mmCIF file of C-alpha atoms in Angstrom:
data_model
loop_
_atom_site.group_PDB
_atom_site.id
_atom_site.type_symbol
_atom_site.label_atom_id
_atom_site.label_comp_id
_atom_site.label_asym_id
_atom_site.label_seq_id
_atom_site.Cartn_x
_atom_site.Cartn_y
_atom_site.Cartn_z
ATOM 1 C CA UNK A 27 142.171 110.795 163.965
ATOM 2 C CA UNK A 28 143.280 111.532 160.397
ATOM 3 C CA UNK A 29 146.941 112.136 159.759
ATOM 4 C CA UNK A 30 147.757 115.737 158.915
ATOM 5 C CA UNK A 31 149.447 116.293 155.565
ATOM 6 C CA UNK A 32 152.191 118.810 154.985
ATOM 7 C CA UNK A 33 152.207 119.764 151.336
ATOM 8 C CA UNK A 34 155.628 120.079 149.663
ATOM 9 C CA UNK A 35 154.174 123.001 147.691
ATOM 10 C CA UNK A 36 153.020 126.494 148.440
ATOM 11 C CA UNK A 37 149.461 125.283 147.966
ATOM 12 C CA UNK A 38 146.024 126.886 147.633
ATOM 13 C CA UNK A 39 142.768 124.921 147.553
ATOM 14 C CA UNK A 40 139.861 126.639 145.786
ATOM 15 C CA UNK A 41 136.213 125.656 146.145
ATOM 16 C CA UNK A 42 133.510 127.402 144.085
ATOM 17 C CA UNK A 43 130.260 127.306 146.059
ATOM 18 C CA UNK A 44 126.659 128.314 145.523
ATOM 19 C CA UNK A 45 124.057 127.492 148.177
ATOM 20 C CA UNK A 46 126.180 124.734 149.722
ATOM 21 C CA UNK A 47 125.312 125.434 153.372
ATOM 22 C CA UNK A 48 124.388 121.781 153.845
ATOM 23 C CA UNK A 49 127.964 120.565 153.377
ATOM 24 C CA UNK A 50 130.450 123.440 152.995
ATOM 25 C CA UNK A 51 131.354 123.527 156.677
ATOM 26 C CA UNK A 52 132.193 119.818 156.768
ATOM 27 C CA UNK A 53 134.106 120.017 153.484
ATOM 28 C CA UNK A 54 136.315 122.895 154.624
ATOM 29 C CA UNK A 55 136.829 121.338 158.049
ATOM 30 C CA UNK A 56 137.930 118.077 156.441
ATOM 31 C CA UNK A 57 140.444 119.891 154.230
ATOM 32 C CA UNK A 58 141.717 121.908 157.195
ATOM 33 C CA UNK A 59 142.140 118.713 159.194
ATOM 34 C CA UNK A 60 144.316 117.181 156.489
ATOM 35 C CA UNK A 61 146.114 120.364 155.416
ATOM 36 C CA UNK A 62 146.354 122.551 158.538
ATOM 37 C CA UNK A 63 148.710 125.149 157.027
ATOM 38 C CA UNK A 64 147.200 125.382 153.542
ATOM 39 C CA UNK A 65 145.264 128.325 152.139
ATOM 40 C CA UNK A 66 141.625 127.340 151.603
ATOM 41 C CA UNK A 67 139.564 129.680 149.448
ATOM 42 C CA UNK A 68 135.793 129.458 149.077
ATOM 43 C CA UNK A 69 134.318 131.603 146.317
ATOM 44 C CA UNK A 70 130.725 132.242 147.319
ATOM 45 C CA UNK A 71 128.905 132.681 144.014
ATOM 46 C CA UNK A 72 125.855 134.705 145.041
ATOM 47 C CA UNK A 73 124.511 132.207 147.572
ATOM 48 C CA UNK A 74 121.286 133.090 149.361
ATOM 49 C CA UNK A 75 121.959 130.768 152.305
ATOM 50 C CA UNK A 76 124.665 130.602 155.006
ATOM 51 C CA UNK A 77 127.400 129.236 152.725
ATOM 52 C CA UNK A 78 129.783 132.167 153.318
ATOM 53 C CA UNK A 79 129.364 132.280 157.114
ATOM 54 C CA UNK A 80 129.798 128.531 157.530
ATOM 55 C CA UNK A 81 132.900 128.520 155.311
ATOM 56 C CA UNK A 82 134.481 131.311 157.361
ATOM 57 C CA UNK A 83 133.645 129.515 160.591
ATOM 58 C CA UNK A 84 135.347 126.361 159.280
ATOM 59 C CA UNK A 85 138.554 128.256 158.501
ATOM 60 C CA UNK A 86 138.352 129.323 154.860
ATOM 61 C CA UNK A 87 139.028 132.654 153.211
ATOM 62 C CA UNK A 88 135.795 133.651 151.518
ATOM 63 C CA UNK A 89 135.428 135.822 148.428
ATOM 64 C CA UNK A 90 131.869 136.694 147.546
ATOM 65 C CA UNK A 91 130.185 137.504 144.247
ATOM 66 C CA UNK A 92 127.222 139.719 145.169
ATOM 67 C CA UNK A 93 125.224 137.913 142.484
ATOM 68 C CA UNK A 94 125.666 134.535 140.844
ATOM 69 C CA UNK A 95 128.102 134.717 137.912
ATOM 70 C CA UNK A 96 128.611 131.013 137.292
ATOM 71 C CA UNK A 97 130.943 128.210 138.308
ATOM 72 C CA UNK A 98 133.622 129.251 135.828
ATOM 73 C CA UNK A 99 133.556 132.830 137.087
ATOM 74 C CA UNK A 100 134.068 131.533 140.627
ATOM 75 C CA UNK A 101 137.027 129.452 139.448
ATOM 76 C CA UNK A 102 138.596 132.519 137.807
ATOM 77 C CA UNK A 103 138.133 134.552 140.972
ATOM 78 C CA UNK A 104 139.767 131.831 143.039
ATOM 79 C CA UNK A 105 142.684 131.539 140.605
ATOM 80 C CA UNK A 106 143.343 135.286 140.768
ATOM 81 C CA UNK A 107 143.362 135.604 144.534
ATOM 82 C CA UNK A 108 145.141 132.323 145.326
ATOM 83 C CA UNK A 109 148.627 132.836 146.723
ATOM 84 C CA UNK A 110 149.948 129.326 146.165
ATOM 85 C CA UNK A 111 152.197 128.252 143.311
ATOM 86 C CA UNK A 112 149.962 125.196 142.999
ATOM 87 C CA UNK A 113 146.161 125.413 142.997
ATOM 88 C CA UNK A 114 143.826 122.512 143.652
ATOM 89 C CA UNK A 115 140.263 123.032 142.423
ATOM 90 C CA UNK A 116 137.555 120.848 143.889
ATOM 91 C CA UNK A 117 133.790 120.890 144.325
ATOM 92 C CA UNK A 118 132.280 122.173 147.552
ATOM 93 C CA UNK A 119 129.402 119.693 147.542
ATOM 94 C CA UNK A 120 131.176 116.733 149.115
ATOM 95 C CA UNK A 121 131.772 114.753 145.906
ATOM 96 C CA UNK A 122 135.545 115.037 146.023
ATOM 97 C CA UNK A 123 137.588 113.482 148.807
ATOM 98 C CA UNK A 124 140.366 115.785 150.098
ATOM 99 C CA UNK A 125 142.362 112.647 150.937
ATOM 100 C CA UNK A 126 142.915 112.226 147.166
ATOM 101 C CA UNK A 127 144.769 115.543 146.914
ATOM 102 C CA UNK A 128 148.221 114.111 147.828
ATOM 103 C CA UNK A 129 147.975 111.649 144.923
ATOM 104 C CA UNK A 130 147.296 114.506 142.505
ATOM 105 C CA UNK A 131 150.223 116.471 143.935
ATOM 106 C CA UNK A 132 152.529 113.459 143.757
ATOM 107 C CA UNK A 133 151.840 113.048 140.052
ATOM 108 C CA UNK A 134 152.187 116.800 139.495
ATOM 109 C CA UNK A 135 155.634 116.617 141.100
ATOM 110 C CA UNK A 136 156.764 114.130 138.454
ATOM 111 C CA UNK A 137 156.760 116.917 135.857
ATOM 112 C CA UNK A 138 153.151 117.517 134.832
ATOM 113 C CA UNK A 139 151.482 120.922 134.599
ATOM 114 C CA UNK A 140 147.945 119.725 135.348
ATOM 115 C CA UNK A 141 146.665 116.563 137.002
ATOM 116 C CA UNK A 142 142.965 115.770 136.713
ATOM 117 C CA UNK A 143 141.049 113.503 139.052
ATOM 118 C CA UNK A 144 139.452 111.059 136.597
ATOM 119 C CA UNK A 145 136.164 109.657 137.906
ATOM 120 C CA UNK A 146 135.985 105.895 137.700
ATOM 121 C CA UNK A 147 133.040 103.625 136.952
ATOM 122 C CA UNK A 148 130.200 104.185 139.392
ATOM 123 C CA UNK A 149 131.120 107.818 140.039
ATOM 124 C CA UNK A 150 128.699 109.297 137.491
ATOM 125 C CA UNK A 151 125.470 110.728 138.857
ATOM 126 C CA UNK A 152 123.341 108.960 136.226
ATOM 127 C CA UNK A 153 123.626 106.742 133.151
ATOM 128 C CA UNK A 154 122.772 109.690 130.911
ATOM 129 C CA UNK A 155 125.496 111.874 132.355
ATOM 130 C CA UNK A 156 128.003 109.030 132.179
ATOM 131 C CA UNK A 157 127.181 108.444 128.504
ATOM 132 C CA UNK A 158 127.454 112.169 127.747
ATOM 133 C CA UNK A 159 130.860 112.381 129.428
ATOM 134 C CA UNK A 160 132.032 109.328 127.466
ATOM 135 C CA UNK A 161 131.079 111.012 124.193
ATOM 136 C CA UNK A 162 132.731 114.284 125.257
ATOM 137 C CA UNK A 163 135.923 112.406 126.134
ATOM 138 C CA UNK A 164 136.006 110.622 122.776
ATOM 139 C CA UNK A 165 135.362 113.782 120.786
ATOM 140 C CA UNK A 166 137.932 115.809 122.706
ATOM 141 C CA UNK A 167 140.490 112.991 122.375
ATOM 142 C CA UNK A 168 140.008 113.077 118.602
ATOM 143 C CA UNK A 169 140.504 116.836 118.458
ATOM 144 C CA UNK A 170 143.592 116.907 120.663
ATOM 145 C CA UNK A 171 145.160 113.634 119.588
ATOM 146 C CA UNK A 172 145.572 112.784 123.274
ATOM 147 C CA UNK A 173 143.661 110.311 125.415
ATOM 148 C CA UNK A 174 141.338 112.359 127.615
ATOM 149 C CA UNK A 175 140.001 110.241 130.464
ATOM 150 C CA UNK A 176 137.699 112.789 132.083
ATOM 151 C CA UNK A 177 137.119 116.067 130.272
ATOM 152 C CA UNK A 178 134.582 117.541 132.701
ATOM 153 C CA UNK A 179 136.053 116.655 136.105
ATOM 154 C CA UNK A 180 136.304 119.724 138.341
ATOM 155 C CA UNK A 181 138.857 118.080 140.656
ATOM 156 C CA UNK A 182 142.320 119.023 139.433
ATOM 157 C CA UNK A 183 145.720 120.305 140.531
ATOM 158 C CA UNK A 184 147.430 122.898 138.340
ATOM 159 C CA UNK A 185 150.496 125.064 138.267
ATOM 160 C CA UNK A 186 149.025 128.477 139.008
ATOM 161 C CA UNK A 187 151.113 130.512 136.558
ATOM 162 C CA UNK A 188 150.207 128.270 133.636
ATOM 163 C CA UNK A 189 146.520 128.095 134.550
ATOM 164 C CA UNK A 190 146.277 131.898 134.705
ATOM 165 C CA UNK A 191 147.469 132.127 131.102
ATOM 166 C CA UNK A 192 144.063 130.857 129.995
ATOM 167 C CA UNK A 193 141.702 132.763 132.282
ATOM 168 C CA UNK A 194 140.514 134.901 129.384
ATOM 169 C CA UNK A 195 139.436 131.729 127.547
ATOM 170 C CA UNK A 196 137.446 130.211 130.392
ATOM 171 C CA UNK A 197 133.657 130.575 130.218
ATOM 172 C CA UNK A 198 131.700 131.704 133.256
ATOM 173 C CA UNK A 199 129.516 128.593 133.230
ATOM 174 C CA UNK A 200 130.199 124.942 134.038
ATOM 175 C CA UNK A 201 132.555 124.142 131.168
ATOM 176 C CA UNK A 202 135.792 125.552 132.577
ATOM 177 C CA UNK A 203 137.281 122.020 133.000
ATOM 178 C CA UNK A 204 136.910 121.148 129.310
ATOM 179 C CA UNK A 205 138.227 124.524 128.174
ATOM 180 C CA UNK A 206 141.262 124.481 130.451
ATOM 181 C CA UNK A 207 142.145 120.879 129.561
ATOM 182 C CA UNK A 208 142.098 121.493 125.813
ATOM 183 C CA UNK A 209 143.934 124.811 126.157
ATOM 184 C CA UNK A 210 146.717 123.079 128.134
ATOM 185 C CA UNK A 211 147.053 120.436 125.436
ATOM 186 C CA UNK A 212 147.129 123.080 122.679
ATOM 187 C CA UNK A 213 149.948 124.927 124.399
ATOM 188 C CA UNK A 214 152.029 121.785 124.778
ATOM 189 C CA UNK A 215 151.675 121.567 128.549
ATOM 190 C CA UNK A 216 151.676 118.141 130.167
ATOM 191 C CA UNK A 217 148.365 116.821 131.472
ATOM 192 C CA UNK A 218 147.932 113.606 133.457
ATOM 193 C CA UNK A 219 145.011 111.756 135.014
ATOM 194 C CA UNK A 220 144.708 110.186 138.442
ATOM 195 C CA UNK A 221 141.842 107.744 139.129
ATOM 196 C CA UNK A 222 139.406 108.880 141.823
ATOM 197 C CA UNK A 223 135.995 107.899 143.054
ATOM 198 C CA UNK A 224 133.499 110.749 143.336
ATOM 199 C CA UNK A 225 130.731 110.410 145.899
ATOM 200 C CA UNK A 226 127.177 111.493 145.211
ATOM 201 C CA UNK A 227 126.754 115.175 145.917
ATOM 202 C CA UNK A 228 124.786 116.455 148.871
ATOM 203 C CA UNK A 229 122.028 118.890 147.989
ATOM 204 C CA UNK A 230 120.731 119.776 144.530
ATOM 205 C CA UNK A 231 122.937 119.920 141.454
ATOM 206 C CA UNK A 232 123.115 123.265 139.633
ATOM 207 C CA UNK A 233 123.825 121.528 136.298
ATOM 208 C CA UNK A 234 120.921 121.114 133.886
ATOM 209 C CA UNK A 235 121.644 118.143 131.597
ATOM 210 C CA UNK A 236 120.034 119.461 128.401
ATOM 211 C CA UNK A 237 121.079 123.097 128.747
ATOM 212 C CA UNK A 238 124.611 122.591 130.063
ATOM 213 C CA UNK A 239 125.153 119.441 127.978
ATOM 214 C CA UNK A 240 124.630 121.479 124.816
ATOM 215 C CA UNK A 241 126.978 124.133 126.188
ATOM 216 C CA UNK A 242 129.677 121.549 126.927
ATOM 217 C CA UNK A 243 129.415 120.291 123.340
ATOM 218 C CA UNK A 244 129.589 123.817 121.960
ATOM 219 C CA UNK A 245 132.647 124.559 124.095
ATOM 220 C CA UNK A 246 134.403 121.470 122.738
ATOM 221 C CA UNK A 247 133.866 122.662 119.180
ATOM 222 C CA UNK A 248 134.867 126.227 120.050
ATOM 223 C CA UNK A 249 138.076 125.109 121.695
ATOM 224 C CA UNK A 250 138.551 122.587 118.883
ATOM 225 C CA UNK A 251 138.705 125.465 116.419
ATOM 226 C CA UNK A 252 141.374 127.051 118.601
ATOM 227 C CA UNK A 253 143.201 123.744 118.956
ATOM 228 C CA UNK A 254 143.150 122.258 115.442
ATOM 229 C CA UNK A 255 140.548 123.756 113.078
ATOM 230 C CA UNK A 256 141.294 121.322 110.256
ATOM 231 C CA UNK A 257 140.099 118.437 112.404
ATOM 232 C CA UNK A 258 136.665 120.040 112.270
ATOM 233 C CA UNK A 259 136.664 121.560 108.793
ATOM 234 C CA UNK A 260 138.390 118.730 106.890
ATOM 235 C CA UNK A 261 135.762 116.041 107.658
ATOM 236 C CA UNK A 262 132.976 118.485 106.723
ATOM 237 C CA UNK A 263 134.774 119.313 103.470
ATOM 238 C CA UNK A 264 135.285 115.619 102.715
ATOM 239 C CA UNK A 265 131.632 114.805 103.406
ATOM 240 C CA UNK A 266 130.531 117.651 101.134
ATOM 241 C CA UNK A 267 132.917 116.524 98.398
ATOM 242 C CA UNK A 268 131.681 112.927 98.558
ATOM 243 C CA UNK A 269 128.083 114.137 98.520
ATOM 244 C CA UNK A 270 128.835 116.181 95.391
ATOM 245 C CA UNK A 271 130.448 113.173 93.730
ATOM 246 C CA UNK A 272 127.551 110.880 94.652
ATOM 247 C CA UNK A 273 124.988 113.365 93.334
ATOM 248 C CA UNK A 274 126.991 113.901 90.152
ATOM 249 C CA UNK A 275 127.195 110.150 89.598
ATOM 250 C CA UNK A 276 123.448 109.800 90.065
ATOM 251 C CA UNK A 277 122.512 112.668 87.733
ATOM 252 C CA UNK A 278 125.064 111.570 85.108
ATOM 253 C CA UNK A 279 123.697 108.044 84.832
ATOM 254 C CA UNK A 280 120.030 109.049 85.179
ATOM 255 C CA UNK A 281 119.944 112.355 83.292
ATOM 256 C CA UNK A 282 123.309 112.408 81.534
ATOM 257 C CA UNK A 283 124.288 115.841 82.855
ATOM 258 C CA UNK A 284 126.247 117.762 85.467
ATOM 259 C CA UNK A 285 123.839 119.724 87.685
ATOM 260 C CA UNK A 286 124.117 123.016 89.515
ATOM 261 C CA UNK A 287 123.741 121.159 92.818
ATOM 262 C CA UNK A 288 126.899 119.173 92.131
ATOM 263 C CA UNK A 289 128.761 122.369 91.259
ATOM 264 C CA UNK A 290 127.490 124.019 94.450
ATOM 265 C CA UNK A 291 128.558 121.079 96.619
ATOM 266 C CA UNK A 292 132.004 120.844 94.991
ATOM 267 C CA UNK A 293 132.518 124.591 95.467
ATOM 268 C CA UNK A 294 131.329 124.373 99.058
ATOM 269 C CA UNK A 295 133.736 121.545 99.875
ATOM 270 C CA UNK A 296 136.692 123.532 98.541
ATOM 271 C CA UNK A 297 135.633 126.659 100.434
ATOM 272 C CA UNK A 298 135.202 124.788 103.723
ATOM 273 C CA UNK A 299 138.624 123.170 103.345
ATOM 274 C CA UNK A 300 140.289 126.507 102.569
ATOM 275 C CA UNK A 301 138.617 128.137 105.573
ATOM 276 C CA UNK A 302 139.963 125.341 107.755
ATOM 277 C CA UNK A 303 143.441 125.730 106.268
ATOM 278 C CA UNK A 304 143.482 129.488 106.884
ATOM 279 C CA UNK A 305 142.100 128.971 110.414
ATOM 280 C CA UNK A 306 144.896 126.485 111.104
ATOM 281 C CA UNK A 307 147.523 129.054 110.127
ATOM 282 C CA UNK A 308 145.873 131.797 112.186
ATOM 283 C CA UNK A 309 145.752 129.495 115.207
ATOM 284 C CA UNK A 310 149.427 128.616 114.855
ATOM 285 C CA UNK A 311 150.390 132.285 114.630
ATOM 286 C CA UNK A 312 148.179 133.194 117.584
ATOM 287 C CA UNK A 313 149.805 130.658 119.897
ATOM 288 C CA UNK A 314 153.260 131.525 118.612
ATOM 289 C CA UNK A 315 152.894 135.231 119.357
ATOM 290 C CA UNK A 316 150.840 134.965 122.530
ATOM 291 C CA UNK A 317 153.243 135.218 125.453
ATOM 292 C CA UNK A 318 152.392 134.553 129.064
ATOM 293 C CA UNK A 319 152.759 138.196 129.991
ATOM 294 C CA UNK A 320 150.362 139.371 127.298
ATOM 295 C CA UNK A 321 147.786 136.756 128.220
ATOM 296 C CA UNK A 322 147.953 137.645 131.890
ATOM 297 C CA UNK A 323 147.532 141.281 130.958
ATOM 298 C CA UNK A 324 144.459 140.521 128.863
ATOM 299 C CA UNK A 325 142.917 138.615 131.744
ATOM 300 C CA UNK A 326 143.566 141.499 134.112
ATOM 301 C CA UNK A 327 141.990 144.036 131.795
ATOM 302 C CA UNK A 328 138.743 142.103 131.376
ATOM 303 C CA UNK A 329 138.140 140.922 134.935
ATOM 304 C CA UNK A 330 137.796 142.558 138.336
ATOM 305 C CA UNK A 331 138.592 141.102 141.738
ATOM 306 C CA UNK A 332 135.394 140.623 143.788
ATOM 307 C CA UNK A 333 134.625 141.769 147.268
ATOM 308 C CA UNK A 334 136.603 140.045 150.007
ATOM 309 C CA UNK A 335 134.984 138.949 153.212
ATOM 310 C CA UNK A 336 137.617 137.907 155.766
#
């Protein structure tokens, strides 16, 4: 018999789910066993199996999207309807162990605003995915200036009010973890990592490596421009400037002249740097003037609460 856990927080646990009938009942039951008084929300993202019915039978509140809108859309729905001051997001496919939740909450209680379950060696589904996540982590760490141990982990505990500030930024696809992590860093919120081991999922993954891998990379650059544009534009400007200088040196010694290509590259390097500089100022002003109330209002205007199935 597993020991029941009484959370010190007003806690909600949110699980986005699409066609997870194979495991959703066991996952919810396991959470309910450990956290008997905690709100468990399953967002059924257009499943065409018995995911919703099995989740209800296991003791979850189920909110259904009549058609699939994406993992990120399910996360946003769960964040809006959750009643807890703390929200734990976790996968519904059996990869995340509910017994790890208290460790995330314990670290959150020490003053952090988000705690991410960082998957350790052996937790990646394949070598290719592990390598991709390593590259994402390194690139995001460069852009934020912070060590990011697991950018794409969907197992995390957050303070609900702070997480809702960024709902309007979150994409509807699978890259909500990367977007939320970098947005928290940009706003000066404290993010910590807690080592976890993720089991292999049951059923078929909805992530397509090539398609969603490219989207993850694009999201990093998009959020990077919101976080610190000069960290993207300055290296491009420097590369262009050095290319112009190298070409000028070659044409000067070979042909004894300054070419139009060198002029074009020098001009381009200056323009790229100035664009980055202006973008940096715009970003600083945007985050300075963007209050929590305004952000929450923007999120409410652009999103609707889905149908509720008790």
